[in-house]
Amino acid sequence: MSNGIAWIGAHSTTAGSAAQPGMLGGISLTCARGLGADEFLIALGADLDELAARTPYKDLAVPVGRPGRPSPHVNPVMYGTSGDWVYVLEDWGMATWATGYQKVKSMRPYPDEEIVCVTMNWWSPPCLVIHAPGDGHAWRADFGQDTGQSSALDTALREAGAVFPSAPDEDAATVAAYYEEHGHRLPAAVFNAVGSYGNLSIDPEAVQAGDLASVLIPAA
């Protein structure tokens, strides 16, 4: 039975719990195809030995600094595969790939490698969808918009109700009123669209339990 990924957006504002061994609320997603899972995680900065260990997220130990030394600036991530995609889940407020693809060489979108990223950007709004379709470019869209490329992903966003009226089409007051009334459903609609586009399915119970493999990724 497919779980899709709309549930990720539906829980976008769910508060985290210290007793929860995995993730549920405020998850950002990056998925890629055209390269292997380890290859993509290494591009994000994962350590080879940590990858080889395949440690479940619930058992991952995050290092802390020694007295007089700062804690290592790393983020624990959970990852897996769905069809021909590798996906990375993060709940620290943003997606690592989104913060680094413009400045970190290994994260650049290369031809024949497709990447779709939904980053919640809690520390630097707005929430974004970023699509690197495999031509070496990356196109961005705020939640409520499409990328403007008339792509299959844009079609999926529209069909899922994730594209709201824009100022050029409507007056500003109408747009503001629409966002006020319907904005709460945007995260679920966006994740639903991305899931439909990529035929992605991620088990919410496995994610919440922290059963998926994990690694530590340095902040970009």
Short mmCIF file of N, CA, C and O in Angstrom, two decimals, residues 82-189:
data_model
loop_
_atom_site.label_atom_id
_atom_site.label_comp_id
_atom_site.label_asym_id
_atom_site.label_seq_id
_atom_site.Cartn_x
_atom_site.Cartn_y
_atom_site.Cartn_z
N SER A 82 13.01 5.20 -3.12
CA SER A 82 11.65 4.93 -3.58
C SER A 82 11.70 4.90 -5.10
O SER A 82 11.95 5.93 -5.74
N GLY A 83 11.49 3.73 -5.69
CA GLY A 83 11.64 3.60 -7.13
C GLY A 83 13.07 3.92 -7.52
O GLY A 83 14.02 3.40 -6.93
N ASP A 84 13.23 4.80 -8.49
CA ASP A 84 14.59 5.17 -8.92
C ASP A 84 15.10 6.43 -8.24
O ASP A 84 16.09 7.01 -8.66
N TRP A 85 14.43 6.84 -7.16
CA TRP A 85 14.84 8.04 -6.42
C TRP A 85 15.54 7.65 -5.12
O TRP A 85 15.18 6.68 -4.47
N VAL A 86 16.53 8.44 -4.72
CA VAL A 86 17.04 8.43 -3.36
C VAL A 86 16.48 9.68 -2.69
O VAL A 86 16.41 10.75 -3.31
N TYR A 87 16.02 9.55 -1.46
CA TYR A 87 15.47 10.72 -0.77
C TYR A 87 16.19 10.94 0.56
O TYR A 87 16.70 10.01 1.19
N VAL A 88 16.26 12.20 0.95
CA VAL A 88 16.88 12.62 2.20
C VAL A 88 15.88 13.46 2.97
O VAL A 88 15.29 14.40 2.42
N LEU A 89 15.67 13.12 4.23
CA LEU A 89 14.73 13.82 5.10
C LEU A 89 15.49 14.55 6.20
O LEU A 89 16.39 13.98 6.82
N GLU A 90 15.11 15.80 6.45
CA GLU A 90 15.75 16.62 7.49
C GLU A 90 14.69 17.42 8.22
O GLU A 90 13.76 17.93 7.60
N ASP A 91 14.83 17.55 9.54
CA ASP A 91 13.82 18.30 10.30
C ASP A 91 14.43 19.42 11.14
O ASP A 91 13.86 19.85 12.14
N TRP A 92 15.60 19.92 10.70
CA TRP A 92 16.24 21.02 11.45
C TRP A 92 15.82 22.39 10.95
O TRP A 92 16.26 23.41 11.46
N GLY A 93 14.94 22.44 9.96
CA GLY A 93 14.39 23.72 9.50
C GLY A 93 14.59 24.00 8.03
O GLY A 93 13.84 24.79 7.44
N MET A 94 15.58 23.37 7.41
CA MET A 94 15.87 23.60 6.00
C MET A 94 16.39 22.30 5.39
O MET A 94 16.59 21.31 6.09
N ALA A 95 16.64 22.32 4.08
CA ALA A 95 17.25 21.18 3.39
C ALA A 95 18.70 21.54 3.06
O ALA A 95 18.96 22.61 2.50
N THR A 96 19.62 20.65 3.40
CA THR A 96 21.04 20.93 3.17
C THR A 96 21.34 21.23 1.71
O THR A 96 22.09 22.16 1.39
N TRP A 97 20.75 20.45 0.80
CA TRP A 97 21.03 20.68 -0.61
C TRP A 97 20.60 22.08 -1.03
O TRP A 97 21.30 22.76 -1.78
N ALA A 98 19.46 22.54 -0.52
CA ALA A 98 18.97 23.87 -0.88
C ALA A 98 19.91 24.97 -0.41
O ALA A 98 20.05 26.01 -1.06
N THR A 99 20.57 24.75 0.72
CA THR A 99 21.48 25.78 1.23
C THR A 99 22.84 25.75 0.54
O THR A 99 23.58 26.73 0.61
N GLY A 100 23.16 24.63 -0.13
CA GLY A 100 24.51 24.51 -0.65
C GLY A 100 24.68 24.39 -2.14
O GLY A 100 25.81 24.54 -2.64
N TYR A 101 23.60 24.13 -2.90
CA TYR A 101 23.81 23.79 -4.31
C TYR A 101 24.37 24.93 -5.14
O TYR A 101 24.96 24.70 -6.20
N GLN A 102 24.22 26.17 -4.68
CA GLN A 102 24.74 27.30 -5.45
C GLN A 102 26.19 27.62 -5.13
O GLN A 102 26.83 28.39 -5.85
N LYS A 103 26.71 27.05 -4.02
CA LYS A 103 28.07 27.41 -3.62
C LYS A 103 29.00 26.22 -3.39
O LYS A 103 30.22 26.38 -3.37
N VAL A 104 28.44 25.03 -3.20
CA VAL A 104 29.26 23.84 -2.96
C VAL A 104 29.32 23.03 -4.26
O VAL A 104 28.29 22.58 -4.77
N LYS A 105 30.53 22.84 -4.77
CA LYS A 105 30.70 22.22 -6.08
C LYS A 105 30.04 20.84 -6.18
O LYS A 105 29.38 20.52 -7.18
N SER A 106 30.19 20.02 -5.14
CA SER A 106 29.66 18.66 -5.21
C SER A 106 28.13 18.62 -5.25
O SER A 106 27.54 17.61 -5.65
N MET A 107 27.48 19.70 -4.83
CA MET A 107 26.02 19.74 -4.80
C MET A 107 25.40 20.36 -6.05
O MET A 107 24.19 20.40 -6.18
N ARG A 108 26.23 20.85 -6.95
CA ARG A 108 25.69 21.49 -8.15
C ARG A 108 24.85 20.50 -8.95
O ARG A 108 25.19 19.33 -9.05
N PRO A 109 23.75 20.97 -9.53
CA PRO A 109 22.94 20.07 -10.36
C PRO A 109 23.62 19.82 -11.70
O PRO A 109 23.85 20.74 -12.48
N TYR A 110 23.97 18.57 -11.94
CA TYR A 110 24.66 18.21 -13.17
C TYR A 110 23.68 17.64 -14.19
O TYR A 110 22.61 17.12 -13.83
N PRO A 111 24.02 17.73 -15.48
CA PRO A 111 23.17 17.12 -16.52
C PRO A 111 22.95 15.64 -16.24
O PRO A 111 23.85 14.95 -15.75
N ASP A 112 21.76 15.18 -16.55
CA ASP A 112 21.35 13.77 -16.39
C ASP A 112 21.15 13.37 -14.94
O ASP A 112 20.97 12.19 -14.64
N GLU A 113 21.19 14.33 -14.00
CA GLU A 113 20.88 14.06 -12.60
C GLU A 113 19.74 14.99 -12.20
O GLU A 113 19.91 16.20 -12.15
N GLU A 114 18.59 14.42 -11.92
CA GLU A 114 17.42 15.22 -11.56
C GLU A 114 17.30 15.31 -10.04
O GLU A 114 17.44 14.32 -9.34
N ILE A 115 17.02 16.50 -9.56
CA ILE A 115 16.84 16.73 -8.12
C ILE A 115 15.57 17.56 -7.90
O ILE A 115 15.34 18.55 -8.60
N VAL A 116 14.77 17.13 -6.95
CA VAL A 116 13.61 17.90 -6.51
C VAL A 116 13.76 18.11 -5.02
O VAL A 116 13.96 17.15 -4.27
N CYS A 117 13.67 19.35 -4.58
CA CYS A 117 13.86 19.68 -3.17
C CYS A 117 12.68 20.50 -2.67
O CYS A 117 12.28 21.47 -3.33
N VAL A 118 12.15 20.11 -1.53
CA VAL A 118 11.12 20.91 -0.85
C VAL A 118 11.72 21.31 0.49
O VAL A 118 11.90 20.48 1.39
N THR A 119 12.09 22.58 0.61
CA THR A 119 12.76 23.07 1.82
C THR A 119 11.84 24.01 2.58
O THR A 119 11.29 24.95 2.01
N MET A 120 11.65 23.73 3.87
CA MET A 120 10.68 24.49 4.66
C MET A 120 11.21 25.87 5.05
O MET A 120 10.43 26.78 5.32
N ASN A 121 12.53 26.03 5.10
CA ASN A 121 13.13 27.36 5.32
C ASN A 121 12.55 28.10 6.53
O ASN A 121 12.20 29.28 6.42
N TRP A 122 12.47 27.41 7.66
CA TRP A 122 11.92 28.07 8.84
C TRP A 122 12.74 29.27 9.26
O TRP A 122 12.22 30.23 9.82
N TRP A 123 14.06 29.25 8.99
CA TRP A 123 14.93 30.35 9.44
C TRP A 123 15.06 31.44 8.37
O TRP A 123 15.57 32.51 8.65
N SER A 124 14.62 31.15 7.17
CA SER A 124 14.74 32.12 6.09
C SER A 124 13.61 31.92 5.09
O SER A 124 13.83 31.42 3.98
N PRO A 125 12.38 32.29 5.47
CA PRO A 125 11.22 32.07 4.58
C PRO A 125 11.42 32.79 3.25
O PRO A 125 12.22 33.73 3.15
N PRO A 126 10.69 32.35 2.21
CA PRO A 126 9.55 31.44 2.23
C PRO A 126 9.96 29.98 2.01
O PRO A 126 11.11 29.69 1.66
N CYS A 127 8.99 29.08 2.22
CA CYS A 127 9.18 27.68 1.84
C CYS A 127 9.34 27.62 0.32
O CYS A 127 8.68 28.38 -0.40
N LEU A 128 10.19 26.71 -0.15
CA LEU A 128 10.51 26.65 -1.57
C LEU A 128 10.43 25.25 -2.13
O LEU A 128 10.70 24.27 -1.44
N VAL A 129 10.09 25.17 -3.41
CA VAL A 129 10.31 23.98 -4.22
C VAL A 129 11.43 24.33 -5.20
O VAL A 129 11.38 25.38 -5.85
N ILE A 130 12.46 23.50 -5.28
CA ILE A 130 13.55 23.71 -6.21
C ILE A 130 13.65 22.48 -7.11
O ILE A 130 13.68 21.35 -6.61
N HIS A 131 13.67 22.70 -8.42
CA HIS A 131 13.70 21.59 -9.37
C HIS A 131 14.89 21.74 -10.30
O HIS A 131 15.01 22.72 -11.04
N ALA A 132 15.80 20.78 -10.24
CA ALA A 132 16.90 20.67 -11.20
C ALA A 132 16.54 19.52 -12.12
O ALA A 132 16.69 18.35 -11.76
N PRO A 133 16.03 19.81 -13.33
CA PRO A 133 15.45 18.76 -14.17
C PRO A 133 16.46 17.87 -14.89
O PRO A 133 16.06 16.92 -15.57
N GLY A 134 17.76 18.17 -14.75
CA GLY A 134 18.75 17.33 -15.40
C GLY A 134 19.45 18.00 -16.57
O GLY A 134 20.16 17.34 -17.33
N ASP A 135 19.26 19.32 -16.68
CA ASP A 135 19.91 20.05 -17.76
C ASP A 135 20.99 21.00 -17.24
O ASP A 135 21.47 21.87 -17.97
N GLY A 136 21.34 20.82 -15.95
CA GLY A 136 22.36 21.69 -15.36
C GLY A 136 21.81 22.94 -14.72
O GLY A 136 22.57 23.71 -14.13
N HIS A 137 20.50 23.18 -14.83
CA HIS A 137 19.87 24.35 -14.23
C HIS A 137 19.03 23.94 -13.03
O HIS A 137 18.70 22.76 -12.85
N ALA A 138 18.67 24.92 -12.20
CA ALA A 138 17.77 24.69 -11.08
C ALA A 138 16.76 25.83 -11.05
O ALA A 138 17.12 27.01 -11.12
N TRP A 139 15.49 25.49 -10.95
CA TRP A 139 14.40 26.46 -10.98
C TRP A 139 13.69 26.45 -9.64
O TRP A 139 13.40 25.39 -9.08
N ARG A 140 13.39 27.64 -9.12
CA ARG A 140 12.80 27.77 -7.78
C ARG A 140 11.38 28.30 -7.86
O ARG A 140 11.03 29.06 -8.77
N ALA A 141 10.58 27.91 -6.89
CA ALA A 141 9.22 28.43 -6.77
C ALA A 141 8.85 28.52 -5.30
O ALA A 141 9.06 27.57 -4.54
N ASP A 142 8.32 29.67 -4.89
CA ASP A 142 7.75 29.77 -3.55
C ASP A 142 6.54 28.85 -3.46
O ASP A 142 5.88 28.56 -4.47
N PHE A 143 6.22 28.38 -2.26
CA PHE A 143 4.97 27.65 -2.09
C PHE A 143 3.82 28.51 -2.59
O PHE A 143 3.74 29.70 -2.31
N GLY A 144 2.93 27.92 -3.38
CA GLY A 144 1.82 28.65 -3.97
C GLY A 144 2.07 29.01 -5.41
O GLY A 144 1.16 29.50 -6.09
N GLN A 145 3.30 28.79 -5.89
CA GLN A 145 3.66 29.10 -7.27
C GLN A 145 4.21 27.84 -7.95
O GLN A 145 4.50 26.84 -7.30
N ASP A 146 4.39 27.92 -9.28
CA ASP A 146 5.13 26.88 -9.98
C ASP A 146 6.46 27.46 -10.44
O ASP A 146 6.73 28.65 -10.24
N THR A 147 7.30 26.66 -11.07
CA THR A 147 8.63 27.13 -11.44
C THR A 147 8.64 27.97 -12.71
O THR A 147 9.67 28.54 -13.07
N GLY A 148 7.52 28.04 -13.41
CA GLY A 148 7.44 28.82 -14.63
C GLY A 148 8.05 28.15 -15.85
O GLY A 148 8.20 28.80 -16.90
N GLN A 149 8.38 26.86 -15.74
CA GLN A 149 9.04 26.16 -16.84
C GLN A 149 8.09 25.27 -17.64
O GLN A 149 8.53 24.56 -18.56
N SER A 150 6.82 25.27 -17.28
CA SER A 150 5.82 24.43 -17.96
C SER A 150 6.25 22.96 -17.96
O SER A 150 6.05 22.24 -18.95
N SER A 151 6.84 22.53 -16.86
CA SER A 151 7.35 21.17 -16.74
C SER A 151 6.26 20.23 -16.24
O SER A 151 5.18 20.65 -15.81
N ALA A 152 6.57 18.94 -16.23
CA ALA A 152 5.65 17.96 -15.67
C ALA A 152 5.46 18.20 -14.18
O ALA A 152 4.38 17.95 -13.63
N LEU A 153 6.51 18.69 -13.49
CA LEU A 153 6.36 19.02 -12.08
C LEU A 153 5.41 20.20 -11.90
O LEU A 153 4.57 20.19 -10.99
N ASP A 154 5.52 21.20 -12.76
CA ASP A 154 4.58 22.33 -12.69
C ASP A 154 3.15 21.85 -12.88
O ASP A 154 2.23 22.31 -12.20
N THR A 155 2.95 20.94 -13.82
CA THR A 155 1.61 20.39 -14.05
C THR A 155 1.11 19.69 -12.79
O THR A 155 -0.04 19.84 -12.39
N ALA A 156 1.98 18.91 -12.16
CA ALA A 156 1.60 18.21 -10.94
C ALA A 156 1.24 19.19 -9.82
O ALA A 156 0.29 18.96 -9.06
N LEU A 157 1.99 20.28 -9.70
CA LEU A 157 1.69 21.29 -8.70
C LEU A 157 0.31 21.90 -8.93
O LEU A 157 -0.48 22.08 -7.99
N ARG A 158 0.00 22.18 -10.18
CA ARG A 158 -1.32 22.76 -10.49
C ARG A 158 -2.43 21.75 -10.23
O ARG A 158 -3.46 22.10 -9.65
N GLU A 159 -2.22 20.52 -10.63
CA GLU A 159 -3.26 19.50 -10.45
C GLU A 159 -3.52 19.20 -8.98
O GLU A 159 -4.63 18.82 -8.60
N ALA A 160 -2.50 19.39 -8.15
CA ALA A 160 -2.65 19.14 -6.71
C ALA A 160 -3.22 20.34 -5.97
O ALA A 160 -3.42 20.28 -4.76
N GLY A 161 -3.48 21.43 -6.68
CA GLY A 161 -3.99 22.64 -6.02
C GLY A 161 -2.92 23.40 -5.27
O GLY A 161 -3.24 24.16 -4.34
N ALA A 162 -1.65 23.21 -5.66
CA ALA A 162 -0.55 23.86 -4.97
C ALA A 162 -0.12 25.17 -5.61
O ALA A 162 0.87 25.77 -5.19
N VAL A 163 -0.82 25.62 -6.66
CA VAL A 163 -0.52 26.90 -7.32
C VAL A 163 -1.69 27.83 -7.08
O VAL A 163 -2.81 27.57 -7.52
N PHE A 164 -1.43 28.89 -6.35
CA PHE A 164 -2.47 29.84 -5.97
C PHE A 164 -2.52 31.00 -6.97
O PHE A 164 -1.60 31.19 -7.76
N PRO A 165 -3.60 31.79 -6.94
CA PRO A 165 -3.68 32.96 -7.84
C PRO A 165 -2.48 33.89 -7.61
O PRO A 165 -1.96 33.99 -6.49
N SER A 166 -2.04 34.54 -8.66
CA SER A 166 -0.91 35.46 -8.55
C SER A 166 -1.37 36.88 -8.83
O SER A 166 -2.41 37.11 -9.44
N ALA A 167 -0.56 37.84 -8.38
CA ALA A 167 -0.91 39.25 -8.54
C ALA A 167 -1.17 39.66 -9.99
O ALA A 167 -2.09 40.44 -10.25
N PRO A 168 -0.38 39.15 -10.98
CA PRO A 168 -0.67 39.54 -12.36
C PRO A 168 -2.06 39.09 -12.83
O PRO A 168 -2.64 39.70 -13.73
N ASP A 169 -2.58 38.01 -12.23
CA ASP A 169 -3.88 37.48 -12.64
C ASP A 169 -5.03 38.08 -11.85
O ASP A 169 -6.15 38.19 -12.33
N GLU A 170 -4.76 38.44 -10.59
CA GLU A 170 -5.79 38.95 -9.70
C GLU A 170 -5.27 40.20 -8.99
O GLU A 170 -4.06 40.43 -8.93
N ASP A 171 -6.17 40.99 -8.43
CA ASP A 171 -5.70 42.14 -7.66
C ASP A 171 -5.07 41.65 -6.36
O ASP A 171 -5.35 40.55 -5.87
N ALA A 172 -4.21 42.47 -5.77
CA ALA A 172 -3.43 42.08 -4.60
C ALA A 172 -4.31 41.69 -3.43
O ALA A 172 -3.99 40.75 -2.69
N ALA A 173 -5.42 42.38 -3.24
CA ALA A 173 -6.31 42.08 -2.12
C ALA A 173 -6.92 40.69 -2.26
O ALA A 173 -7.05 39.94 -1.28
N THR A 174 -7.28 40.32 -3.50
CA THR A 174 -7.85 38.99 -3.74
C THR A 174 -6.83 37.90 -3.46
O THR A 174 -7.14 36.87 -2.85
N VAL A 175 -5.59 38.13 -3.90
CA VAL A 175 -4.53 37.15 -3.67
C VAL A 175 -4.27 36.99 -2.17
O VAL A 175 -4.16 35.87 -1.66
N ALA A 176 -4.19 38.12 -1.45
CA ALA A 176 -3.93 38.06 -0.01
C ALA A 176 -5.04 37.33 0.72
O ALA A 176 -4.78 36.52 1.62
N ALA A 177 -6.29 37.59 0.32
CA ALA A 177 -7.42 36.92 0.96
C ALA A 177 -7.41 35.42 0.69
O ALA A 177 -7.74 34.62 1.56
N TYR A 178 -7.01 35.05 -0.52
CA TYR A 178 -6.96 33.63 -0.88
C TYR A 178 -5.89 32.91 -0.06
O TYR A 178 -6.13 31.82 0.46
N TYR A 179 -4.71 33.53 0.08
CA TYR A 179 -3.65 32.93 0.88
C TYR A 179 -4.07 32.81 2.34
O TYR A 179 -3.76 31.83 3.01
N GLU A 180 -4.77 33.82 2.83
CA GLU A 180 -5.22 33.80 4.22
C GLU A 180 -6.18 32.64 4.46
O GLU A 180 -6.12 31.96 5.50
N GLU A 181 -7.05 32.38 3.51
CA GLU A 181 -8.05 31.34 3.67
C GLU A 181 -7.50 29.94 3.39
O GLU A 181 -7.86 28.97 4.06
N HIS A 182 -6.62 29.83 2.39
CA HIS A 182 -6.21 28.50 1.93
C HIS A 182 -4.73 28.16 2.19
O HIS A 182 -4.32 27.04 1.92
N GLY A 183 -3.97 29.10 2.72
CA GLY A 183 -2.53 28.89 2.88
C GLY A 183 -2.16 27.71 3.74
O GLY A 183 -1.12 27.07 3.53
N HIS A 184 -3.02 27.37 4.70
CA HIS A 184 -2.70 26.27 5.62
C HIS A 184 -2.59 24.92 4.89
O HIS A 184 -1.94 23.99 5.39
N ARG A 185 -3.23 24.80 3.72
CA ARG A 185 -3.21 23.51 3.01
C ARG A 185 -2.07 23.42 2.00
O ARG A 185 -1.88 22.38 1.37
N LEU A 186 -1.29 24.49 1.86
CA LEU A 186 -0.23 24.49 0.85
C LEU A 186 0.83 23.40 1.07
O LEU A 186 1.19 22.70 0.11
N PRO A 187 1.38 23.23 2.28
CA PRO A 187 2.42 22.22 2.42
C PRO A 187 1.98 20.82 1.99
O PRO A 187 2.71 20.13 1.26
N ALA A 188 0.79 20.40 2.41
CA ALA A 188 0.32 19.07 2.01
C ALA A 188 0.13 18.99 0.51
O ALA A 188 0.45 17.97 -0.12
N ALA A 189 -0.37 20.08 -0.11
CA ALA A 189 -0.57 20.09 -1.55
C ALA A 189 0.75 20.01 -2.30
O ALA A 189 0.87 19.30 -3.31
#
